[in-house]
mmCIF file of C-alpha atoms in Angstrom:
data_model
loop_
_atom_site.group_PDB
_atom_site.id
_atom_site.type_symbol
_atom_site.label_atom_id
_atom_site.label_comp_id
_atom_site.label_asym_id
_atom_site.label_seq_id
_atom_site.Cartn_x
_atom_site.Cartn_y
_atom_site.Cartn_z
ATOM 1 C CA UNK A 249 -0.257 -8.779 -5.749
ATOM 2 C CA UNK A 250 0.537 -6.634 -8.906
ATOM 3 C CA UNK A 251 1.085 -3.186 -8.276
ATOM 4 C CA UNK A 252 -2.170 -0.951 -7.499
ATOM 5 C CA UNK A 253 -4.468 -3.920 -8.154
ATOM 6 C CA UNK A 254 -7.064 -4.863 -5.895
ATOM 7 C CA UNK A 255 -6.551 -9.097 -4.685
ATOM 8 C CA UNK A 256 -9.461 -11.346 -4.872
ATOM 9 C CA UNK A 257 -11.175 -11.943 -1.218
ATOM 10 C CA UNK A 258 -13.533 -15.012 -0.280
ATOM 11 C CA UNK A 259 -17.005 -15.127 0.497
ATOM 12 C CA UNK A 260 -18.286 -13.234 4.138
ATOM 13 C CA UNK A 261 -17.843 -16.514 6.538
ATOM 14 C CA UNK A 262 -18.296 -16.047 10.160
ATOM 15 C CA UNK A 263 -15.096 -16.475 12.044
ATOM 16 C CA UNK A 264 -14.659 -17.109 15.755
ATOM 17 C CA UNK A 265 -13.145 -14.319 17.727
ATOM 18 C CA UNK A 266 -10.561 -16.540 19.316
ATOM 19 C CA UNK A 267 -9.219 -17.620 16.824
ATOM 20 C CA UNK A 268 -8.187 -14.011 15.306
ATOM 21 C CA UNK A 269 -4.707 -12.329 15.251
ATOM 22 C CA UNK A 270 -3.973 -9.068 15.664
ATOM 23 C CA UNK A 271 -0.492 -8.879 15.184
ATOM 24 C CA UNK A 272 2.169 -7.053 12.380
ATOM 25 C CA UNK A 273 -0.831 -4.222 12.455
ATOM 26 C CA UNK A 274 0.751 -1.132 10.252
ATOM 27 C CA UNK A 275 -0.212 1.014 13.189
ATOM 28 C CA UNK A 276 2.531 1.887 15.610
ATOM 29 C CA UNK A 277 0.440 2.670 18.312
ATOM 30 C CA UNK A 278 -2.548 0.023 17.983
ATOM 31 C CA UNK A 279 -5.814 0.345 18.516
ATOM 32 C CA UNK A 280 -7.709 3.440 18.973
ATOM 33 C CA UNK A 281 -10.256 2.470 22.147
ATOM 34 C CA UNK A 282 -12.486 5.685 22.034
ATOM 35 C CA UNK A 283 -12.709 4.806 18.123
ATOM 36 C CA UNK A 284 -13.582 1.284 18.945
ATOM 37 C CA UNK A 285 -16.172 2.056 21.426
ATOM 38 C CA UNK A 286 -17.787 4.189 18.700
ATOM 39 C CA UNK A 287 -17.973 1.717 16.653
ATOM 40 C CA UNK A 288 -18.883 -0.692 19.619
ATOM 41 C CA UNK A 289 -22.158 1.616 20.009
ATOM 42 C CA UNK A 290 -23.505 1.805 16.708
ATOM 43 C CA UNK A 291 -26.884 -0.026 15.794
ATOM 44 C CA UNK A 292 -25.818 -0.729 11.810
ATOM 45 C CA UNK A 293 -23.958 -3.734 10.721
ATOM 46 C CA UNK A 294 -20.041 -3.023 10.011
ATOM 47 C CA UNK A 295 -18.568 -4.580 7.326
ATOM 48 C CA UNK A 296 -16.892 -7.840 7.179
ATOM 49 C CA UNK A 297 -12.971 -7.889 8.238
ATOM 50 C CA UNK A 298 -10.587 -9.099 6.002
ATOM 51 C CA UNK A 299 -8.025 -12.101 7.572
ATOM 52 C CA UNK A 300 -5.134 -13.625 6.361
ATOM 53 C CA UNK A 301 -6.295 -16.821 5.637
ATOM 54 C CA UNK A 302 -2.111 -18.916 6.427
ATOM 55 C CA UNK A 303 -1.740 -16.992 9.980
ATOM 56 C CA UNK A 304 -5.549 -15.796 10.894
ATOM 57 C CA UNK A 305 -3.815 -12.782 10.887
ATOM 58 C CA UNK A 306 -6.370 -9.342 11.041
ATOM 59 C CA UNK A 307 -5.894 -7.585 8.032
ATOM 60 C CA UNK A 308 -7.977 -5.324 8.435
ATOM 61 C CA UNK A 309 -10.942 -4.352 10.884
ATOM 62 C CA UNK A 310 -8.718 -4.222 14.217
ATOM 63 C CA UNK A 311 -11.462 -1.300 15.263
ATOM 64 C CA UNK A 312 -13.943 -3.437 14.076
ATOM 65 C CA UNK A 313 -12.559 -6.627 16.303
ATOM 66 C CA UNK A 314 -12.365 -4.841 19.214
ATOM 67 C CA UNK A 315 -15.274 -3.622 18.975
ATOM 68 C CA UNK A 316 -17.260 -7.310 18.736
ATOM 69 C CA UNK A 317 -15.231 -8.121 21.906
ATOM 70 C CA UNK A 318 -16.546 -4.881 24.082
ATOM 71 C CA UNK A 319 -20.028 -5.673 23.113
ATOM 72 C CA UNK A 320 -19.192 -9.596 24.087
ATOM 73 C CA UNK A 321 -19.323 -11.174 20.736
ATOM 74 C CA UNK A 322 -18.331 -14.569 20.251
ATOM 75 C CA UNK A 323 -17.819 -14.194 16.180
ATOM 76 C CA UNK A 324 -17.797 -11.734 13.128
ATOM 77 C CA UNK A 325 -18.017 -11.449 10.006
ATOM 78 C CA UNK A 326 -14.950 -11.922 7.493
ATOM 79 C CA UNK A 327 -13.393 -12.216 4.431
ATOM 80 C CA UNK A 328 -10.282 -14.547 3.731
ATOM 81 C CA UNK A 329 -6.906 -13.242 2.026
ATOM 82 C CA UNK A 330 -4.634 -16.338 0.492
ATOM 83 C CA UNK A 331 -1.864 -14.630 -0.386
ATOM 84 C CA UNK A 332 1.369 -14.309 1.138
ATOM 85 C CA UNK A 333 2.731 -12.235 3.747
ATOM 86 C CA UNK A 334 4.214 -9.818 2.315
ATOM 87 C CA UNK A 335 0.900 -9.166 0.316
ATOM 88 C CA UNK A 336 -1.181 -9.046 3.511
ATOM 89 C CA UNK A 337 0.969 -6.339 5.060
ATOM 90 C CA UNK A 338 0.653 -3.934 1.519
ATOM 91 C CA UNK A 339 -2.946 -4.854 1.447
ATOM 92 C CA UNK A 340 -3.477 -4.030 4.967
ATOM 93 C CA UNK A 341 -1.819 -0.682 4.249
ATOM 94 C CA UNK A 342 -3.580 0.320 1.249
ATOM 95 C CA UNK A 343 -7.175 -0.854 3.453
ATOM 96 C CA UNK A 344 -6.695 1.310 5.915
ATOM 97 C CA UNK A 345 -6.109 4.462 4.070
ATOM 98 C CA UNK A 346 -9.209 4.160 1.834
ATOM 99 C CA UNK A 347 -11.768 3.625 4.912
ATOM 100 C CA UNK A 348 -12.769 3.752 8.583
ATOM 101 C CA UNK A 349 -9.690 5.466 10.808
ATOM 102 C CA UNK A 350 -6.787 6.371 8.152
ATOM 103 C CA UNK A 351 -3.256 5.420 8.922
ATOM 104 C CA UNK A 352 -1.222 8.514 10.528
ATOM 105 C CA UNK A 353 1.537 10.264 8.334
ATOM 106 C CA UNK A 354 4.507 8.757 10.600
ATOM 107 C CA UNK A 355 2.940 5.037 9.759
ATOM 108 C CA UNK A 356 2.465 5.399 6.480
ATOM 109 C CA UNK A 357 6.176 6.734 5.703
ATOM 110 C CA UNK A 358 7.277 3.367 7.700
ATOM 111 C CA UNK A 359 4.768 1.230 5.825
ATOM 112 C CA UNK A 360 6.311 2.773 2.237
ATOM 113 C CA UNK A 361 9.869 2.092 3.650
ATOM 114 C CA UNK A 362 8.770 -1.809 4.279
ATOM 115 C CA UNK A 363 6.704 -1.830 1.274
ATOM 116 C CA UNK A 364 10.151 -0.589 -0.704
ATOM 117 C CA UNK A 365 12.264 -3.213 1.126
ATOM 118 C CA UNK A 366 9.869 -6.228 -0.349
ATOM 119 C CA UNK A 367 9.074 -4.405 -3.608
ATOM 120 C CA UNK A 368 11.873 -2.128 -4.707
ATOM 121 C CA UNK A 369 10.598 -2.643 -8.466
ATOM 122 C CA UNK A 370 7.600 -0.908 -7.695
ATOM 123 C CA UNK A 371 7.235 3.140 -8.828
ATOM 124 C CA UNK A 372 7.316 5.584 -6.774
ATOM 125 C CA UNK A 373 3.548 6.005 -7.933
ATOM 126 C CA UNK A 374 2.639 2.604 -7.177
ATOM 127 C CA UNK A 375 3.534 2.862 -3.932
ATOM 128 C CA UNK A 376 2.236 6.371 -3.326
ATOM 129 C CA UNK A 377 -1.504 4.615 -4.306
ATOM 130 C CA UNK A 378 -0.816 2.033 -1.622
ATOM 131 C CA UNK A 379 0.394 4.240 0.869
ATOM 132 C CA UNK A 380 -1.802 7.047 0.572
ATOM 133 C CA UNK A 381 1.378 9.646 0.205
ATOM 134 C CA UNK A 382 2.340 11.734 -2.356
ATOM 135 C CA UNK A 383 5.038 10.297 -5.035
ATOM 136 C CA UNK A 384 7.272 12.699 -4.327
ATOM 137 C CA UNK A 385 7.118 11.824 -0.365
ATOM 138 C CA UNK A 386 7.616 8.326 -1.562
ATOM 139 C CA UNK A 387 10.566 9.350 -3.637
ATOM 140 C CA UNK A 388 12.278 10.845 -0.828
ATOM 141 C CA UNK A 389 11.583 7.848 1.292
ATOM 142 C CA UNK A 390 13.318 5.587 -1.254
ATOM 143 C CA UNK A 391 16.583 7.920 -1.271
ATOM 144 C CA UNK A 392 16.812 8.049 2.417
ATOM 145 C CA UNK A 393 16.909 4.106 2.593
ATOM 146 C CA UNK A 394 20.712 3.066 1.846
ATOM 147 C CA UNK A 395 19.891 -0.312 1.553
ATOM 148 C CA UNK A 396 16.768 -0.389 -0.848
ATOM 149 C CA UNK A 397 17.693 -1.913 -4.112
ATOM 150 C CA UNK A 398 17.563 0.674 -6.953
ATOM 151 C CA UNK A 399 16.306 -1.114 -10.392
ATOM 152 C CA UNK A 400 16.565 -0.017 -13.703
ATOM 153 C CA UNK A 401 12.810 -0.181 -14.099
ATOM 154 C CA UNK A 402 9.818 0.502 -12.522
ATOM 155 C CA UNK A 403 6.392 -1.432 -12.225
ATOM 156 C CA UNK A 404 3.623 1.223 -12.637
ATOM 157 C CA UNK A 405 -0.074 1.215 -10.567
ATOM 158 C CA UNK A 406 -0.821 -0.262 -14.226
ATOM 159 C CA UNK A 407 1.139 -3.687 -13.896
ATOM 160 C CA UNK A 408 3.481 -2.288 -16.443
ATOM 161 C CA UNK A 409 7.215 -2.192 -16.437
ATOM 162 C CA UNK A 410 8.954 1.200 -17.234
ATOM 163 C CA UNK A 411 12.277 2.210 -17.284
ATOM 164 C CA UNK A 412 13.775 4.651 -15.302
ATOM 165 C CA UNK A 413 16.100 6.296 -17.748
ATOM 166 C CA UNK A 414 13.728 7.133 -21.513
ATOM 167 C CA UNK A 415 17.279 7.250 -23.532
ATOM 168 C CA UNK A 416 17.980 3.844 -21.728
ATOM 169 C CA UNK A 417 14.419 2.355 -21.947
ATOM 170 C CA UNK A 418 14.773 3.756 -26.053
ATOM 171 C CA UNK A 419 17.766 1.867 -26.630
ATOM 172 C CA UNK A 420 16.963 -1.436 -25.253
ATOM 173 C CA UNK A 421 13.670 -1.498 -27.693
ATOM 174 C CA UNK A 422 15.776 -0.482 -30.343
ATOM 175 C CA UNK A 423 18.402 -3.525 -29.820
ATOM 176 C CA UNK A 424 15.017 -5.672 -28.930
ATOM 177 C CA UNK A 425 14.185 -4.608 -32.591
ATOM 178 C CA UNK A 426 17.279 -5.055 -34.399
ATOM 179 C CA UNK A 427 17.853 -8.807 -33.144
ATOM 180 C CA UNK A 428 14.281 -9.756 -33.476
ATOM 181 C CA UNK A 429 12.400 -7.835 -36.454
ATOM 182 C CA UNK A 430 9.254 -9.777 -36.548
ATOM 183 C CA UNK A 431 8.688 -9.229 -32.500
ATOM 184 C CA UNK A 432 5.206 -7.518 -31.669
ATOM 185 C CA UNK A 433 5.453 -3.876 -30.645
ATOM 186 C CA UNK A 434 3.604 -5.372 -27.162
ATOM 187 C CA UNK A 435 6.332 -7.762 -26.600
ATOM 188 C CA UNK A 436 8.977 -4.917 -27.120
ATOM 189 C CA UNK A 437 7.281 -2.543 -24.980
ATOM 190 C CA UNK A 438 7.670 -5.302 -22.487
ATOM 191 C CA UNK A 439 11.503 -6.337 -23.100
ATOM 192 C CA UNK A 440 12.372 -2.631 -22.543
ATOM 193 C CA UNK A 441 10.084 -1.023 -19.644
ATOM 194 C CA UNK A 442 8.731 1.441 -22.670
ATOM 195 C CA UNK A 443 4.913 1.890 -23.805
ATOM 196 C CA UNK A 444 3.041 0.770 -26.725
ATOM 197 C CA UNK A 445 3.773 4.381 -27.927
ATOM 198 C CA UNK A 446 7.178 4.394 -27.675
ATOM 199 C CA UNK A 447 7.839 1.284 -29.040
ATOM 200 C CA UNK A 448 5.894 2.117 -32.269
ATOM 201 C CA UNK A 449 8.056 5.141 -32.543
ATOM 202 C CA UNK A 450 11.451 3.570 -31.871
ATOM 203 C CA UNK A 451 10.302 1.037 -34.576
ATOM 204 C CA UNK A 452 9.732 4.028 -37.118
ATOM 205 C CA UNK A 453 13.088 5.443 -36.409
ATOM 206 C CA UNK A 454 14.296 1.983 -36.944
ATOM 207 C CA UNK A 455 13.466 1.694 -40.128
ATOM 208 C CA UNK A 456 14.289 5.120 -41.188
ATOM 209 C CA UNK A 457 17.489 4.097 -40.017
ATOM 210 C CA UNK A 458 17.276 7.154 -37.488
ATOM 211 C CA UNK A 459 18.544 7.338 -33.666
ATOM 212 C CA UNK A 460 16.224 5.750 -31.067
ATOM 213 C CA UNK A 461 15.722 9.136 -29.852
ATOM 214 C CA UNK A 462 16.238 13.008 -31.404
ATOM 215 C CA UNK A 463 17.387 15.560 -28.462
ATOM 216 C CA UNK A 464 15.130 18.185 -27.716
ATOM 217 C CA UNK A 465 15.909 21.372 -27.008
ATOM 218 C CA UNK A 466 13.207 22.557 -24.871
ATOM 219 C CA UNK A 467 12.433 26.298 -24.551
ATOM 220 C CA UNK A 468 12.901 27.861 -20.746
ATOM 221 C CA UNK A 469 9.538 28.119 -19.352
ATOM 222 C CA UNK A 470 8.296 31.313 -18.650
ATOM 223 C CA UNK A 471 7.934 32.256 -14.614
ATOM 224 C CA UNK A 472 4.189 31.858 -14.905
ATOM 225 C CA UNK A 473 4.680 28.469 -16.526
ATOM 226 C CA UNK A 474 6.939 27.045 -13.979
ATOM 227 C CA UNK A 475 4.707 27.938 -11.200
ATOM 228 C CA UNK A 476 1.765 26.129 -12.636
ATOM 229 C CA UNK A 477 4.497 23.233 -13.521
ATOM 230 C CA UNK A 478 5.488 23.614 -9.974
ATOM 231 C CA UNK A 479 1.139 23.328 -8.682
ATOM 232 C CA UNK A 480 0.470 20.388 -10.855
ATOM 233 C CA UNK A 481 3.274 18.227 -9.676
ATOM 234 C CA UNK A 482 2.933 19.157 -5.821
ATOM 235 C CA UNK A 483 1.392 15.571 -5.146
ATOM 236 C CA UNK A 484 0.599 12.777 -7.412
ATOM 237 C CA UNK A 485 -3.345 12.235 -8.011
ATOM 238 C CA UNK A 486 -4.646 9.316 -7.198
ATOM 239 C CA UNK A 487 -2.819 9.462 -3.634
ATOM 240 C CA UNK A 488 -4.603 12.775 -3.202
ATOM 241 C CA UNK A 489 -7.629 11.654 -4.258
ATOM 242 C CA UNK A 490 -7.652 8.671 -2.047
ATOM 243 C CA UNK A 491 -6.540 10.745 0.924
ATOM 244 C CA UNK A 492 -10.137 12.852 0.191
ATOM 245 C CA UNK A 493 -11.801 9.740 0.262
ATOM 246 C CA UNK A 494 -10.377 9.255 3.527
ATOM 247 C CA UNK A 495 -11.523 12.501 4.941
ATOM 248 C CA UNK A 496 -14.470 12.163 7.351
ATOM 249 C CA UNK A 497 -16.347 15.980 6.572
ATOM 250 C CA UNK A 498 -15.357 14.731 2.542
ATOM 251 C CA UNK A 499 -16.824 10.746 2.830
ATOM 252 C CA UNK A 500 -19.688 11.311 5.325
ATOM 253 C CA UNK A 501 -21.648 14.061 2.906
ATOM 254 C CA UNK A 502 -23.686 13.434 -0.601
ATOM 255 C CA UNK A 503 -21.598 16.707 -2.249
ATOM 256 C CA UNK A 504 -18.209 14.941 -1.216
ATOM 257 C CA UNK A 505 -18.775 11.475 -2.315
ATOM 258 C CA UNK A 506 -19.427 12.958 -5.565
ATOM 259 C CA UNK A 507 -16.792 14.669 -5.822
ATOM 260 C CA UNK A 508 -14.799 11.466 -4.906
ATOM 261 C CA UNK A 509 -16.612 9.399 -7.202
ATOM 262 C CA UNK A 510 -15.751 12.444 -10.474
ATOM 263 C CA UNK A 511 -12.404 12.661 -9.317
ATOM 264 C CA UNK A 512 -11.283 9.295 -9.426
ATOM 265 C CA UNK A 513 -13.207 8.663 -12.803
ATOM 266 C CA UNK A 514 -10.626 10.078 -14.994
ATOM 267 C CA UNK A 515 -7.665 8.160 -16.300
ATOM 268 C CA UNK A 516 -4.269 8.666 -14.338
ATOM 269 C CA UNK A 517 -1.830 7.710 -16.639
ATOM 270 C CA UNK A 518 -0.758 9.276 -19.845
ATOM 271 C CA UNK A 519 0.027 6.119 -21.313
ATOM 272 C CA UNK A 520 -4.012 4.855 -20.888
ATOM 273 C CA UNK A 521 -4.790 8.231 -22.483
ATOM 274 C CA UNK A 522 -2.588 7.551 -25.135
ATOM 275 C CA UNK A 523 -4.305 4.324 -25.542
ATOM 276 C CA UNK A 524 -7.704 5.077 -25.327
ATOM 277 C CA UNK A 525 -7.187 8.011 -28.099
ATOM 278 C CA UNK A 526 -5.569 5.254 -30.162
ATOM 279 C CA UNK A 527 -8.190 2.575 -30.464
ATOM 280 C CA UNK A 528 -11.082 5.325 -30.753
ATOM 281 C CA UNK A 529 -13.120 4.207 -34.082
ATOM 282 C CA UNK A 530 -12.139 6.969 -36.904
ATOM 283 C CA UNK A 531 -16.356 7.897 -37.283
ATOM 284 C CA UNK A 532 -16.203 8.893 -33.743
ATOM 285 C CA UNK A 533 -13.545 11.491 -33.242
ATOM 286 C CA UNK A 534 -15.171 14.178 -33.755
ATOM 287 C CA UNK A 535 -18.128 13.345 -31.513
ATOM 288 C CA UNK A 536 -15.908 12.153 -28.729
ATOM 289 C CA UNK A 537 -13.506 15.372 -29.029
ATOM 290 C CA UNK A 538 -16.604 17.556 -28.473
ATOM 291 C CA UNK A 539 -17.924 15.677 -25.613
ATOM 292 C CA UNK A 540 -14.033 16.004 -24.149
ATOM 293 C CA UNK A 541 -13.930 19.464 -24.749
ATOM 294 C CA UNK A 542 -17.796 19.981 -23.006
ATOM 295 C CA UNK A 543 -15.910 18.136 -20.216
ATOM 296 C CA UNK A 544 -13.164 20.254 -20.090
ATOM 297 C CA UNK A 545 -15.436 23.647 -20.095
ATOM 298 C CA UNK A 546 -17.012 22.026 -16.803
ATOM 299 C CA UNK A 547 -13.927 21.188 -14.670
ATOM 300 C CA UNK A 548 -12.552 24.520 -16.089
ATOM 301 C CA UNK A 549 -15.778 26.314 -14.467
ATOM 302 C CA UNK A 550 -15.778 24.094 -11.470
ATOM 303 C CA UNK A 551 -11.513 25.920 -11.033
ATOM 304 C CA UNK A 552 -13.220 28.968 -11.172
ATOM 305 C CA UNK A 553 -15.815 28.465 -8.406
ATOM 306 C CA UNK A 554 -12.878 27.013 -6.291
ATOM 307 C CA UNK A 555 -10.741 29.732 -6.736
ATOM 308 C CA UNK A 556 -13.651 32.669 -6.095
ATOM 309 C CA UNK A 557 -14.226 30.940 -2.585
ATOM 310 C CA UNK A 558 -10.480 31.137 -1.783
ATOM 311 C CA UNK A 559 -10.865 34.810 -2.761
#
């Protein structure tokens, strides 16, 4: 499963209860009983379960499972997972922080460690998406674990390789370009772990027979600037947005899912900004920027609302 993307699942079968495993669970302490029996007394259909189709192993839907068996079910509903193990256990993880009772802080720290252990060539970002944490938790987490690999390059939510070190990822593309001059910028944006962008401007530098990279000498932020630095960097934002998603008093009301579903509409990464702005047609920049800014006015209105209720 690439990094951050979503596997395809089988058709809803109905699967006999005995023949289910509930093993390898990401959840220390198992099943939550009173949560079950909730579950066990609603009138509305659940969803289907997801299984590991190899070892019958529950993915996800434990709650669900026990559940069936208190109200003396004989089957239930599920979809099949073909991949491998260690595919099940990250998809498990990332299920059960988007829905129905979220994975506790301690469990998903140990389900990032694991996740690390079997994909060290993920980003810290990647994993954060999975896990639910923030990237910086996840960063820590790698540090602390002496025997986790460290690459030179990263695979982003995005599928796409990045290197860990700019200068480094700069100077690969330029010795990608040097050997091979009639490579595609794509498939030396590949070769090094850079993006598109980069690779077009190592390529111009290149041929201007200039250094990969320039230094630059950035000025010291002002206190004001470093605080809002500081604020916009306290958690990376899909893993906060997902952990919303997971909130009950967020999920269970109209106003919330909304807010959800705006949220998590926006592009995440800089580099599919930078691509999107690229392969706008020329007639429709101006059009586009003033819808942007109109956007912009909005969330900057809905900051101010936020930030009179704190007050």
């Amino acid at each position: 499963m690439a990094a951050g993307s979503d596997p395809p699942l089988g058709e809803v079968v109905e699967v006999p209860l005995d023949t289910l495993c509930a093993e390898d669970s990401p959840r220390a302490a198992g099943v939550d009983l009173a949560h079950a029996r909730m579950l066990a007394e609603t009138d509305a259909p659940l969803p289907p379960i997801l299984v590991h189709r190899p070892t019958m192993r529950v993915i996800d839907g434990l709650h669900r499972l026990q559940a069936a068996k208190l109200k003396n079910a004989v089957a239930i509903d599920a979809r099949f997972f073909d991949g491998d193990d260690q595919a099940a256990f990250i998809l498990a993880v990332k299920s059960n922080i988007t829905h129905g009772l979220p994975l506790s802080l301690a469990d998903r720290k140990t389900a990032a460690r694991r996740i690390l252990e079997v994909r060290p060539q993920w980003s810290d970002r990647a994993i954060a998406a999975v896990t639910g944490l923030s990237h910086k938790t996840v960063g820590k987490v790698r540090r602390s674990t002496g025997e986790v690999p460290q690459p030179n390059a990263h695979i982003g939510r995005d599928g796409r390789v990045r290197a860990l070190d700019p200068a480094q990822g700069r100077r690969r593309a330029h010795e990608l370009i040097a050997s091979n001059p009639t490579a595609s910028i794509r498939e030396i944006a590949r070769g090094a772990g850079v993006s598109v962008a980069t690779a077009h401007d190592v390529r111009h530098r290149h041929r201007r027979r200039e250094e990969p990279a320039r230094t630059v000498t950035r000025p010291r932020p002002r206190q004001a600037d470093a605080v809002d630095l500081a604020s916009a960097q306290i958690a990376d934002n899909q893993a906060a947005v997902e952990r919303l998603r997971s909130d009950p008093t967020i999920r269970y009301t109209e106003s919330g899912r909304t807010l959800v579903r705006l949220l998590d509409g926006h592009l995440n990464d800089r580099d599919q900004w930078d691509q999107v702005a690229r392969n706008i047609p020329e007639h429709r920049l101006e059009l586009i920027s003033e819808l942007a800014k109109a956007r912009a006015e909005d969330w900057r209105q809905f900051v101010e609302l936020l930030q009179k209720r704190r007050r």
